[in-house]
Short mmCIF file of C-alpha atoms and ligand atoms in Angstrom, two decimals:
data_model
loop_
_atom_site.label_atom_id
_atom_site.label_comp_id
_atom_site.label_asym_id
_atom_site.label_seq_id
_atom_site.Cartn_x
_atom_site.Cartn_y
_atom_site.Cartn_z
CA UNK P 767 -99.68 2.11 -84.72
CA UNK P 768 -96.99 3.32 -82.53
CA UNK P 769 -93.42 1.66 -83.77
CA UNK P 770 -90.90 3.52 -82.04
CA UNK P 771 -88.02 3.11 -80.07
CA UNK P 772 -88.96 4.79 -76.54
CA UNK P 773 -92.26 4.63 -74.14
CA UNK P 774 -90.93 7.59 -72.01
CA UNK P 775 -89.37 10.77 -73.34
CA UNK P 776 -88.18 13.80 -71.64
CA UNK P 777 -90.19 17.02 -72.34
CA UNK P 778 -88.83 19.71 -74.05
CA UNK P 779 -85.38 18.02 -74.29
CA UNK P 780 -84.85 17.57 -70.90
CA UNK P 781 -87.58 17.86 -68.66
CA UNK P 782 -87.10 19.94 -65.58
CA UNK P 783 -83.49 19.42 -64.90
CA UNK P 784 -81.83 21.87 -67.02
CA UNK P 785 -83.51 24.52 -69.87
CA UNK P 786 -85.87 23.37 -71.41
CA UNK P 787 -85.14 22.94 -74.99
CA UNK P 788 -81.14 23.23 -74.85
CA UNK P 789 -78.74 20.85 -75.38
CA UNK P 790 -78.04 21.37 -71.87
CA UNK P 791 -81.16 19.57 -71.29
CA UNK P 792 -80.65 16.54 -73.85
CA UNK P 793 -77.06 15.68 -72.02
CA UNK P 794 -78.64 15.75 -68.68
CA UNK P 795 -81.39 13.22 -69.69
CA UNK P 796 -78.90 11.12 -71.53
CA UNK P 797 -77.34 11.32 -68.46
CA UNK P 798 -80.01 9.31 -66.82
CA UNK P 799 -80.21 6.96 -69.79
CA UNK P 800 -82.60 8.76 -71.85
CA UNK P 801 -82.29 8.18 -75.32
CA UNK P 802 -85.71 9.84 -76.45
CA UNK P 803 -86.96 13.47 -76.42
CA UNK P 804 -89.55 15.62 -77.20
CA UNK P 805 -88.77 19.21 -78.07
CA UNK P 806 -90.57 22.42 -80.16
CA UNK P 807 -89.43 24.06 -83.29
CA UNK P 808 -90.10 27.36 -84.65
CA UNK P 809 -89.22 29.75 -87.15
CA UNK P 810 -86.80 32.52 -87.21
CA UNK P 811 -87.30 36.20 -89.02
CA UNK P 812 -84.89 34.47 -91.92
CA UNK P 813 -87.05 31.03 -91.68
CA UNK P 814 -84.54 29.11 -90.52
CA UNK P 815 -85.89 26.78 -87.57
CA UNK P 816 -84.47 26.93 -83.77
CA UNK P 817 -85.60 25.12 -81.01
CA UNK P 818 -88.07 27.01 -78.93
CA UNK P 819 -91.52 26.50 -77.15
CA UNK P 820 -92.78 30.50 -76.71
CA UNK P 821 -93.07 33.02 -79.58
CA UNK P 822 -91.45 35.28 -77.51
CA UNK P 823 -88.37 36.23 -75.28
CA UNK P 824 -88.43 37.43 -71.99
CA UNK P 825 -89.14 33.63 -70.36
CA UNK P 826 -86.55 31.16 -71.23
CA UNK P 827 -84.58 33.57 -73.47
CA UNK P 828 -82.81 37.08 -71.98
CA UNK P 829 -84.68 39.57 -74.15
CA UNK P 830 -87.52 41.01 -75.67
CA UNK P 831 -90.11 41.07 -78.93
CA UNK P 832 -90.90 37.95 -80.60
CA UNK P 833 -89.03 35.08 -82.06
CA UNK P 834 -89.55 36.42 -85.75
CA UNK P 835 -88.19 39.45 -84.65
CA UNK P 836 -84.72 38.12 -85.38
CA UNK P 837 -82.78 35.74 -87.42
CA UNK P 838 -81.54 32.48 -86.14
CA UNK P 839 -78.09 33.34 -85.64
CA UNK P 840 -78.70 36.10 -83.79
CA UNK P 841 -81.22 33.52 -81.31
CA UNK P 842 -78.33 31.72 -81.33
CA UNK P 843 -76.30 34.09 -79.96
CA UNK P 844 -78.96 34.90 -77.20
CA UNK P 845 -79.38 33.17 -73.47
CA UNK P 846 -81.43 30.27 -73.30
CA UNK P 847 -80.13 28.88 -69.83
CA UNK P 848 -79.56 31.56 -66.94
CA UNK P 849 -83.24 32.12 -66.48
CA UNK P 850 -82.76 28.01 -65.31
CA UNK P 851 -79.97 28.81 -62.98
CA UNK P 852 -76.45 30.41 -63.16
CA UNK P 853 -74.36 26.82 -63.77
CA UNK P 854 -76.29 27.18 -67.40
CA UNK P 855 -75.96 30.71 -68.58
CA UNK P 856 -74.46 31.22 -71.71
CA UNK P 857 -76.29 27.72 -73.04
CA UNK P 858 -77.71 29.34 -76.30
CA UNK P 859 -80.82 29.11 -78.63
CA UNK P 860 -80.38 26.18 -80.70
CA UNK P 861 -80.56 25.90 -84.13
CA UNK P 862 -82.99 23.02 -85.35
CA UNK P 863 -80.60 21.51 -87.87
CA UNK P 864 -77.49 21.41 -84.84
CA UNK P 865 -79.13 20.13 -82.47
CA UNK P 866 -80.83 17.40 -84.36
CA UNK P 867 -78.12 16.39 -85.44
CA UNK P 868 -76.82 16.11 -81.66
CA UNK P 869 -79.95 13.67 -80.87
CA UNK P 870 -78.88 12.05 -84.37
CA UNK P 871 -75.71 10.84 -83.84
CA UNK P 872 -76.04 10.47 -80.07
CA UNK P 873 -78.73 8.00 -80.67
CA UNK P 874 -81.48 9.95 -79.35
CA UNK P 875 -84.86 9.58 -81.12
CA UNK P 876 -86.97 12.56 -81.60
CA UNK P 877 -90.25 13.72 -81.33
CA UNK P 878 -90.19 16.96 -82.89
CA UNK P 879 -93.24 19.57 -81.98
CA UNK P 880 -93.57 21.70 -85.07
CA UNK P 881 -94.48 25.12 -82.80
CA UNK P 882 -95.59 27.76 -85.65
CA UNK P 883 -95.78 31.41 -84.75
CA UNK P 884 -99.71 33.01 -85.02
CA UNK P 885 -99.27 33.41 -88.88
CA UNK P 886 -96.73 30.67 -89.90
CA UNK P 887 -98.33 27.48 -89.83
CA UNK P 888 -97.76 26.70 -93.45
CA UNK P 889 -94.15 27.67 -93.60
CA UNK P 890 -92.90 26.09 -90.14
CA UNK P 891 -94.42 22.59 -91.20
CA UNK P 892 -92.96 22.89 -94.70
CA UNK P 893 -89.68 24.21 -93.39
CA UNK P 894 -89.34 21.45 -90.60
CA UNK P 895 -90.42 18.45 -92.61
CA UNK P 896 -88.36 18.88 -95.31
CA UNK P 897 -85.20 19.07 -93.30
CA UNK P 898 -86.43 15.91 -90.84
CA UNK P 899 -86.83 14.52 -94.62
CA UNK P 900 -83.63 15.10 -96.20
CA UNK P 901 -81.67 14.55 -92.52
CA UNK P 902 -83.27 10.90 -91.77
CA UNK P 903 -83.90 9.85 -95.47
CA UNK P 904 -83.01 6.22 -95.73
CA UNK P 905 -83.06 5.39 -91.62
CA UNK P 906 -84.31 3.09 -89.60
CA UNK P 907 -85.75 5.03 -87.33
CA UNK P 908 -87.42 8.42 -88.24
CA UNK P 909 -88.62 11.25 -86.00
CA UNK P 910 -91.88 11.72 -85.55
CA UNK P 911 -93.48 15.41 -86.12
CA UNK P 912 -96.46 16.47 -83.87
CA UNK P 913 -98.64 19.82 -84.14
CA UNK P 914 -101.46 21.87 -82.70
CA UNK P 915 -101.69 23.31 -86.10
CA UNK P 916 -103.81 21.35 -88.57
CA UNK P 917 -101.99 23.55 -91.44
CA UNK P 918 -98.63 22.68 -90.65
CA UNK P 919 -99.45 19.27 -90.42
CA UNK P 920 -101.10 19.32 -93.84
CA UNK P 921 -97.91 21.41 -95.31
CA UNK P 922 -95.58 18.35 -93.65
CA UNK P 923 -97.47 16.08 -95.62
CA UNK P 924 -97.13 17.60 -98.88
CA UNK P 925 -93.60 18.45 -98.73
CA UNK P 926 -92.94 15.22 -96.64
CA UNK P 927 -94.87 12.70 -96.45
CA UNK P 928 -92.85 9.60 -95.66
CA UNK P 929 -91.94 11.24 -92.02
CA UNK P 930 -94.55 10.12 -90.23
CA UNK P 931 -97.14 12.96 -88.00
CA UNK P 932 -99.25 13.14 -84.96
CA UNK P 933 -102.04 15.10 -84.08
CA UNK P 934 -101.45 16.90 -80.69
CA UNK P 935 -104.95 17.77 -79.20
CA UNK P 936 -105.57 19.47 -75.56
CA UNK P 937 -109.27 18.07 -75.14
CA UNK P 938 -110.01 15.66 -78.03
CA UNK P 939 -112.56 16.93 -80.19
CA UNK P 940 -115.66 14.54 -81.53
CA UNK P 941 -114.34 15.14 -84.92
CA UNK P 942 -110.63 14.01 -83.84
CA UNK P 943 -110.36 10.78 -86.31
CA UNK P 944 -111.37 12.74 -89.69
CA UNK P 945 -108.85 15.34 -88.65
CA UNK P 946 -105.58 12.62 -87.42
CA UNK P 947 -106.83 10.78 -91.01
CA UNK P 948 -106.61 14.26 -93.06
CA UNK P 949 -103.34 14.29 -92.41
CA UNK P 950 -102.27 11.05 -92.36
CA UNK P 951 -101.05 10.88 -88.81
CA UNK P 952 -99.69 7.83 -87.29
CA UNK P 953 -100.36 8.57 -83.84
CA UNK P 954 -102.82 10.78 -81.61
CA UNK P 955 -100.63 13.35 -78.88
CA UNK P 956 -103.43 13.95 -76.14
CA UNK P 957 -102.98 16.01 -72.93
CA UNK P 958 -103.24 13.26 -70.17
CA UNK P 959 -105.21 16.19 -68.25
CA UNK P 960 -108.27 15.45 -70.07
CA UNK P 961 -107.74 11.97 -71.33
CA UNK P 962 -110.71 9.41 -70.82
CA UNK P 963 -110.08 5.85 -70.41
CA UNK P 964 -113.20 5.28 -73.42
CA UNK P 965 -111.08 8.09 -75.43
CA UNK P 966 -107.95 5.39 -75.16
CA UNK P 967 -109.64 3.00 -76.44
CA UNK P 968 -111.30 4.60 -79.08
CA UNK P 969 -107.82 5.41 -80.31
CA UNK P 970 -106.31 2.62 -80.19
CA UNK P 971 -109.16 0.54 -81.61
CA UNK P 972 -109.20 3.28 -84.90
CA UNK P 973 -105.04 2.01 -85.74
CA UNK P 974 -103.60 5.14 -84.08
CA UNK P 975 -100.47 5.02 -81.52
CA UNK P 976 -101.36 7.29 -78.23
CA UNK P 977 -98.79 9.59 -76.49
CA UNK P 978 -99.76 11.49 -73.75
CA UNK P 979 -98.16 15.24 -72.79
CA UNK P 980 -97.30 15.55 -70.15
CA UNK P 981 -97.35 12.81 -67.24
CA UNK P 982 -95.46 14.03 -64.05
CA UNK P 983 -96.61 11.11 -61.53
CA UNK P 984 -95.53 7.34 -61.45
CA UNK P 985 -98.68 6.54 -60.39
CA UNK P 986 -100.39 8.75 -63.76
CA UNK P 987 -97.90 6.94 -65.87
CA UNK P 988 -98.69 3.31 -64.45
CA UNK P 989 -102.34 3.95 -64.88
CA UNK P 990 -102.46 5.52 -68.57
CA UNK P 991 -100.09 2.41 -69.41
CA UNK P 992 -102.75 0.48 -67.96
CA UNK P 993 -105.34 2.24 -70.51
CA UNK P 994 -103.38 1.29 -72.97
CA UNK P 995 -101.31 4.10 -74.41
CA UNK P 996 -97.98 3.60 -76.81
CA UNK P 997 -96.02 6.59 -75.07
CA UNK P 998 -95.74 9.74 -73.02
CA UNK P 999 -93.48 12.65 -71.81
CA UNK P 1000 -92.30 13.80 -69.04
CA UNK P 1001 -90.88 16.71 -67.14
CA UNK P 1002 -89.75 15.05 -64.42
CA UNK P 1003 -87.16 12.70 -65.49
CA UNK P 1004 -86.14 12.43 -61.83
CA UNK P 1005 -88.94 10.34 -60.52
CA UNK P 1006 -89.37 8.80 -64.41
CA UNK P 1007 -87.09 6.44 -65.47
CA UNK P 1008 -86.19 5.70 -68.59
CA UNK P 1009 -86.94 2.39 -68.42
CA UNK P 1010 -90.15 2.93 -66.19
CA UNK P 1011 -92.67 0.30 -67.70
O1 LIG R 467 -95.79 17.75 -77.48
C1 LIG R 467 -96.41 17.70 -76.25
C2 LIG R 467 -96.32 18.98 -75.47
O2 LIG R 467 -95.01 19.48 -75.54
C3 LIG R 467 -97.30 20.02 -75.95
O3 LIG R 467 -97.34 21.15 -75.13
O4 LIG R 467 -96.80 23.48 -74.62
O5 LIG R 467 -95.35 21.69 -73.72
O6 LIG R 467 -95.30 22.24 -76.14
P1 LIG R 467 -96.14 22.17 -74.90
MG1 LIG R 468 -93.97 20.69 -76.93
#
């Protein structure tokens, strides 16, 4: 069942108007009235979590080697914005705990993509849920934590289990309900790519909510609403709204 605040959410914090995952990106989309993200986590040589999508540098971030290659602060000290354009150089790594508590007390609800590096699926889901945990204990609203990674969603789980989880699948797989249910996820994340219109239904008829990654037309958006799905992201919160229903 899908009882959150938002149907549309910018991707990676702010779609494709600013770096992706910076704050940078969260103030443009609040900008343009968005008050609900989705945005990747991963860990840092020291385990502490920073917002992220690749393993590596060299994309988004000036640099090189992986993300476990260095501690958080020294992510944090790194460029996360000129690859974007020169008005955001300097716009830095962020740190998972600062910048959810940005989207926190700016009202902005969260989908937060646990993103572990090849080797740290355990410790990234444990890591992230138990700060979502002790950050939103006691609120109405709590984020929701997606993942790729069946292990990290089994370590969020143990460590957290009143956060609520999604299962993020590419192609659904014919054993996708066993695996949402080992896990006790709330909701199914499904790349609208390879969505059916049966699959939709069969989701929604098992109790889960359905999000869809990552729906760039208003014409794709109109029709998955159609099929009947809770939610979805977006990169391009210029043609998007919002409020698009
Ligand atoms: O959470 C949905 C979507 O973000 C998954 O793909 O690669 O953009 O993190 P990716
Ligand atoms: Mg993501």
């Amino acid at each position: 069942m899908w009882r959150y605040p938002a149907t549309v959410l910018a991707h990676r914090g702010g779609g494709t108007l600013a770096p992706e995952n910076t704050l940078a990106g969260v103030r443009e989309g609040m900008a343009r009235g968005f008050r609900a993200i989705e945005y990747d986590v991963m860990l840092a040589r020291d385990g502490v979590p920073v917002v992220m999508h690749d393993p590596y540098l060299g994309r988004t971030v000036v640099g090189s080697g992986h993300v476990f290659d260095y501690d958080a602060r020294e992510l944090a000290a790194m460029d996360a914005g000129a690859w974007f354009g020169r008005q955001f150089a300097g716009e830095p790594v962020p740190l998972f705990v600062e910048f959810a508590q940005f989207c926190k007390a700016h009202g902005v609800w969260m989908n937060i993509e646990i993103k572990p590096a090849p080797g740290f699926d355990v410790q990234t889901g444990e890591v992230v849920a138990k700060i979502a945990a002790a950050m939103f204990a006691g609120e109405a609203w709590q984020p929701l934590l997606s993942s790729f990674s069946h292990e990290a969603l089994k370590a969020a789980l143990a460590v957290a289990p009143a956060v609520p989880r999604a299962y993020l699948f590419d192609e659904l797989p014919p054993d996708w309900e066993s695996r949402a249910r080992e896990v006790d996820a709330v909701a199914i994340h499904a790349n609208q790519r390879h969505l059916t219109q049966e699959q939709a239904r069969a989701v929604k008829s098992a109790g889960f909510g359905l999000f869809c990654y990552t729906v760039n037309t208003a014409e794709r958006a109109r029709e998955l609403l159609i099929w009947g799905i809770d939610a979805f992201c977006t990169d391009r919160i210029d043609l998007i709204g919002a409020n698009f229903r």
